[in-house]
Amino acid sequence: MKQILLILALLLAPLAAAAQEETVVAGLSQNEVSITANFNGSEILIFGAVERYTPVPEGNPLEVIITIEGPDRPVTVRRMDRRYGIWMNTEAVEVDAAPTFYAVATTNPFREVISDTEDLRHRISIPRAIRAVGTETEHQRDFTDAVIRIRTNEDLYQVLEGAVTLRNETLFNTSFRMPANLVEGDYTARIFLTRGREVVSSYETAITVRKVGLERMIYTLAHERPLVYGLLSLAIAIAAGWLASAVFRYIRMGG
């Protein structure tokens, strides 16, 4: 039995070494994004190198795909149609896992750097990153497309073909513009190396997006102490109304 295991190990060793011929060594300009009261977006630079133990393979050029994905949230998308002279909701689909932010950057056009099978396996493109469940409908794809269209217009979904710079099949870099309307949470950056439209290596790291300062205090109060938050909001509204009324009376008396 030991001899059989030894033979299998010797046979599989070359395959394991081949699988590690190219690996990613990467870094980020920042691993944490702080959302403050005057936050208007942030830029993240992702850079790295390809570590290899054999000469650069010939034939299929190396390609790089880099993604940043925000936390998933459920979304209900409704279709409105005109019925009996009025507009009403006629269909709905629950998108069970839609990233709040998703950006994908590539060295070349997306379909030239990865096959559909590999895209499905790793969930790299935006449609693959979204899962729709719930109500079955022949127009389900239309609902998913609606989510993508809305969030693309809000700069929350980005497709940046050709935005990754690759030098000598070794050094690569790109940058992502994170919009001001980011959702707080844990984000994931992924890097894929492909040859012949097949993934040969991947790398993953985390990015933290957190509210800080006054934004953090208000967010925590609203979610952890909703009664206190409500009473405080009411008190501020009453005080603001009284102050506005006092100023108005002062102006009238002065006139």
Short mmCIF file of C-alpha atoms in Angstrom, two decimals:
data_model
loop_
_atom_site.label_atom_id
_atom_site.label_comp_id
_atom_site.label_asym_id
_atom_site.label_seq_id
_atom_site.Cartn_x
_atom_site.Cartn_y
_atom_site.Cartn_z
CA MET A 1 0.00 0.00 0.00
CA LYS A 2 2.82 2.39 0.87
CA GLN A 3 4.48 1.64 -2.47
CA ILE A 4 1.27 2.51 -4.34
CA LEU A 5 0.94 5.82 -2.45
CA LEU A 6 4.58 6.64 -3.19
CA ILE A 7 4.10 5.96 -6.90
CA LEU A 8 0.97 8.16 -6.97
CA ALA A 9 2.84 10.96 -5.21
CA LEU A 10 5.65 10.79 -7.74
CA LEU A 11 3.18 10.84 -10.63
CA LEU A 12 1.24 13.80 -9.23
CA ALA A 13 4.29 15.86 -8.26
CA PRO A 14 4.94 17.17 -11.82
CA LEU A 15 1.27 18.17 -12.12
CA ALA A 16 1.42 20.08 -8.83
CA ALA A 17 4.59 21.84 -9.91
CA ALA A 18 3.05 22.75 -13.27
CA ALA A 19 0.02 24.21 -11.50
CA GLN A 20 2.35 26.53 -9.58
CA GLU A 21 4.48 27.62 -12.53
CA GLU A 22 2.96 31.13 -12.37
CA THR A 23 1.68 32.75 -9.20
CA VAL A 24 0.57 36.27 -8.28
CA VAL A 25 2.42 38.56 -5.90
CA ALA A 26 0.29 41.69 -5.44
CA GLY A 27 -0.27 44.76 -3.29
CA LEU A 28 -2.78 47.60 -2.84
CA SER A 29 -2.21 51.30 -2.28
CA GLN A 30 -4.63 51.02 0.65
CA ASN A 31 -6.48 48.17 2.36
CA GLU A 32 -8.93 50.43 4.16
CA VAL A 33 -11.30 53.15 2.93
CA SER A 34 -12.67 55.58 5.53
CA ILE A 35 -16.04 57.22 4.86
CA THR A 36 -16.18 60.63 6.50
CA ALA A 37 -18.76 63.42 6.41
CA ASN A 38 -17.07 64.98 3.35
CA PHE A 39 -16.17 61.70 1.63
CA ASN A 40 -16.43 62.07 -2.17
CA GLY A 41 -14.87 58.81 -3.31
CA SER A 42 -11.47 57.18 -3.27
CA GLU A 43 -8.99 55.67 -5.70
CA ILE A 44 -7.33 52.32 -5.11
CA LEU A 45 -4.20 51.31 -7.00
CA ILE A 46 -3.60 47.58 -7.42
CA PHE A 47 -0.18 46.45 -8.58
CA GLY A 48 1.79 43.23 -8.62
CA ALA A 49 4.07 40.80 -10.37
CA VAL A 50 3.96 37.27 -11.73
CA GLU A 51 6.32 34.92 -9.95
CA ARG A 52 7.42 31.97 -12.06
CA TYR A 53 9.98 29.19 -11.76
CA THR A 54 10.15 28.30 -15.44
CA PRO A 55 10.66 30.35 -18.63
CA VAL A 56 7.70 32.37 -19.92
CA PRO A 57 5.41 29.96 -21.81
CA GLU A 58 5.20 30.61 -25.54
CA GLY A 59 2.10 30.56 -27.68
CA ASN A 60 -0.70 31.89 -25.46
CA PRO A 61 0.03 35.38 -24.06
CA LEU A 62 -0.59 36.09 -20.40
CA GLU A 63 -3.70 38.12 -19.52
CA VAL A 64 -4.72 39.69 -16.20
CA ILE A 65 -8.20 40.24 -14.75
CA ILE A 66 -8.70 42.22 -11.54
CA THR A 67 -12.01 42.61 -9.70
CA ILE A 68 -13.23 44.45 -6.60
CA GLU A 69 -16.48 43.23 -5.09
CA GLY A 70 -18.53 44.82 -2.33
CA PRO A 71 -20.78 43.02 0.17
CA ASP A 72 -23.84 41.27 -1.25
CA ARG A 73 -27.32 42.57 -0.52
CA PRO A 74 -30.74 41.24 -1.63
CA VAL A 75 -32.64 43.37 -4.14
CA THR A 76 -36.26 43.09 -5.25
CA VAL A 77 -36.80 44.32 -8.81
CA ARG A 78 -40.33 45.04 -9.96
CA ARG A 79 -41.78 45.51 -13.43
CA MET A 80 -44.49 48.11 -13.92
CA ASP A 81 -47.03 47.77 -16.74
CA ARG A 82 -50.07 49.80 -17.67
CA ARG A 83 -53.21 47.87 -16.73
CA TYR A 84 -56.75 49.21 -16.85
CA GLY A 85 -55.44 52.69 -17.48
CA ILE A 86 -53.10 52.82 -14.47
CA TRP A 87 -49.48 51.80 -13.86
CA MET A 88 -49.03 48.90 -11.44
CA ASN A 89 -46.47 46.29 -10.42
CA THR A 90 -47.06 43.14 -12.46
CA GLU A 91 -43.94 41.01 -11.89
CA ALA A 92 -41.14 40.86 -9.36
CA VAL A 93 -37.87 38.98 -9.05
CA GLU A 94 -35.76 38.77 -5.93
CA VAL A 95 -32.07 39.11 -6.67
CA ASP A 96 -30.74 37.09 -3.77
CA ALA A 97 -27.06 38.09 -3.99
CA ALA A 98 -26.21 41.30 -5.83
CA PRO A 99 -22.88 43.00 -4.99
CA THR A 100 -23.36 46.56 -3.76
CA PHE A 101 -20.22 47.44 -5.73
CA TYR A 102 -18.47 45.50 -8.49
CA ALA A 103 -15.67 46.52 -10.81
CA VAL A 104 -13.74 44.35 -13.25
CA ALA A 105 -10.63 45.48 -15.14
CA THR A 106 -8.78 43.50 -17.83
CA THR A 107 -5.72 43.72 -20.04
CA ASN A 108 -7.85 43.21 -23.20
CA PRO A 109 -11.53 42.86 -24.12
CA PHE A 110 -13.19 40.59 -21.57
CA ARG A 111 -14.25 37.79 -23.93
CA GLU A 112 -10.73 37.61 -25.33
CA VAL A 113 -9.09 36.95 -21.97
CA ILE A 114 -11.40 34.33 -20.41
CA SER A 115 -13.79 31.64 -21.63
CA ASP A 116 -17.45 31.51 -20.65
CA THR A 117 -16.83 28.27 -18.73
CA GLU A 118 -14.09 29.83 -16.63
CA ASP A 119 -16.20 32.94 -16.11
CA LEU A 120 -19.03 30.76 -14.79
CA ARG A 121 -16.66 28.81 -12.53
CA HIS A 122 -15.07 31.87 -10.92
CA ARG A 123 -18.03 34.32 -11.20
CA ILE A 124 -15.93 37.09 -12.69
CA SER A 125 -18.22 39.09 -15.00
CA ILE A 126 -20.95 41.25 -13.49
CA PRO A 127 -23.90 39.05 -14.64
CA ARG A 128 -22.16 35.98 -13.17
CA ALA A 129 -21.69 37.78 -9.85
CA ILE A 130 -25.46 38.25 -9.52
CA ARG A 131 -27.77 35.40 -8.56
CA ALA A 132 -31.53 35.77 -9.11
CA VAL A 133 -33.95 33.48 -7.30
CA GLY A 134 -37.60 33.55 -6.30
CA THR A 135 -40.35 34.22 -8.81
CA GLU A 136 -39.88 32.25 -12.00
CA THR A 137 -40.45 34.34 -15.08
CA GLU A 138 -39.45 34.16 -18.71
CA HIS A 139 -38.17 37.75 -18.39
CA GLN A 140 -35.87 37.02 -15.42
CA ARG A 141 -32.81 38.10 -17.40
CA ASP A 142 -34.49 41.49 -17.96
CA PHE A 143 -34.72 42.02 -14.20
CA THR A 144 -31.03 41.21 -13.72
CA ASP A 145 -30.13 43.55 -16.59
CA ALA A 146 -32.19 46.28 -14.88
CA VAL A 147 -30.11 45.97 -11.69
CA ILE A 148 -26.90 46.14 -13.73
CA ARG A 149 -28.11 49.16 -15.72
CA ILE A 150 -29.20 51.12 -12.63
CA ARG A 151 -26.00 50.45 -10.71
CA THR A 152 -23.83 51.12 -13.74
CA ASN A 153 -25.46 54.56 -14.04
CA GLU A 154 -24.67 55.12 -10.34
CA ASP A 155 -21.00 54.15 -10.98
CA LEU A 156 -21.41 51.16 -8.65
CA TYR A 157 -20.81 48.64 -11.45
CA GLN A 158 -17.79 49.20 -13.69
CA VAL A 159 -16.34 47.28 -16.64
CA LEU A 160 -12.84 48.57 -17.45
CA GLU A 161 -11.61 46.63 -20.47
CA GLY A 162 -7.97 47.32 -21.29
CA ALA A 163 -7.43 49.19 -18.01
CA VAL A 164 -4.82 46.75 -16.67
CA THR A 165 -1.28 47.49 -17.83
CA LEU A 166 0.96 44.41 -18.19
CA ARG A 167 4.68 44.76 -18.83
CA ASN A 168 6.83 41.90 -20.16
CA GLU A 169 4.23 39.40 -18.91
CA THR A 170 5.54 40.07 -15.41
CA LEU A 171 4.52 43.45 -13.91
CA PHE A 172 0.92 44.69 -13.89
CA ASN A 173 -1.09 47.53 -12.40
CA THR A 174 -4.44 49.28 -12.58
CA SER A 175 -6.56 51.68 -10.53
CA PHE A 176 -10.21 51.71 -9.48
CA ARG A 177 -12.33 54.74 -8.71
CA MET A 178 -14.50 54.01 -5.66
CA PRO A 179 -17.58 56.29 -5.77
CA ALA A 180 -18.92 58.35 -2.88
CA ASN A 181 -22.03 56.16 -2.47
CA LEU A 182 -20.14 53.12 -1.19
CA VAL A 183 -21.82 50.73 1.24
CA GLU A 184 -19.92 50.00 4.42
CA GLY A 185 -18.53 46.48 4.72
CA ASP A 186 -15.82 44.06 3.69
CA TYR A 187 -14.77 44.22 0.04
CA THR A 188 -12.76 41.61 -1.85
CA ALA A 189 -10.10 42.20 -4.49
CA ARG A 190 -9.32 39.27 -6.79
CA ILE A 191 -6.61 38.85 -9.42
CA PHE A 192 -6.71 36.18 -12.12
CA LEU A 193 -3.95 35.18 -14.53
CA THR A 194 -5.16 33.53 -17.74
CA ARG A 195 -3.58 31.86 -20.74
CA GLY A 196 -5.60 30.63 -23.68
CA ARG A 197 -8.69 32.06 -21.89
CA GLU A 198 -8.14 29.62 -19.00
CA VAL A 199 -7.34 30.64 -15.42
CA VAL A 200 -3.83 29.51 -14.44
CA SER A 201 -3.53 31.33 -11.11
CA SER A 202 -5.53 33.55 -8.77
CA TYR A 203 -5.02 35.76 -5.74
CA GLU A 204 -7.43 37.31 -3.23
CA THR A 205 -7.18 40.02 -0.59
CA ALA A 206 -9.57 42.10 1.52
CA ILE A 207 -10.42 45.81 1.56
CA THR A 208 -12.28 47.31 4.52
CA VAL A 209 -14.74 50.17 4.00
CA ARG A 210 -15.85 51.82 7.24
CA LYS A 211 -17.58 54.98 8.36
CA VAL A 212 -15.51 57.06 10.79
CA GLY A 213 -16.04 60.15 12.93
CA LEU A 214 -19.49 61.73 12.93
CA GLU A 215 -20.70 59.40 10.16
CA ARG A 216 -19.75 56.37 12.28
CA MET A 217 -21.52 57.77 15.35
CA ILE A 218 -24.74 58.53 13.46
CA TYR A 219 -24.71 55.13 11.72
CA THR A 220 -24.14 53.25 14.99
CA LEU A 221 -26.80 55.24 16.79
CA ALA A 222 -29.38 54.67 14.04
CA HIS A 223 -28.78 50.90 13.86
CA GLU A 224 -28.00 50.00 17.48
CA ARG A 225 -30.06 52.62 19.38
CA PRO A 226 -32.99 53.44 17.07
CA LEU A 227 -35.16 54.81 19.91
CA VAL A 228 -32.44 57.19 21.07
CA TYR A 229 -31.72 58.14 17.45
CA GLY A 230 -35.42 58.89 16.87
CA LEU A 231 -35.76 61.00 20.03
CA LEU A 232 -32.54 62.88 19.25
CA SER A 233 -33.73 63.56 15.69
CA LEU A 234 -37.06 64.83 17.02
CA ALA A 235 -35.30 67.09 19.54
CA ILE A 236 -33.03 68.51 16.84
CA ALA A 237 -36.05 69.15 14.58
CA ILE A 238 -37.93 70.93 17.37
CA ALA A 239 -34.88 73.03 18.27
CA ALA A 240 -34.32 73.94 14.61
CA GLY A 241 -37.97 74.92 14.23
CA TRP A 242 -37.90 77.07 17.38
CA LEU A 243 -34.65 78.75 16.27
CA ALA A 244 -36.08 79.50 12.83
CA SER A 245 -39.25 80.92 14.41
CA ALA A 246 -37.22 83.09 16.80
CA VAL A 247 -35.08 84.46 13.98
CA PHE A 248 -38.21 85.23 11.93
CA ARG A 249 -39.83 87.09 14.86
CA TYR A 250 -36.62 89.06 15.45
CA ILE A 251 -36.51 90.10 11.81
CA ARG A 252 -40.14 91.20 11.89
CA MET A 253 -39.67 93.19 15.08
CA GLY A 254 -36.56 94.81 13.67
CA GLY A 255 -38.50 95.77 10.55
#
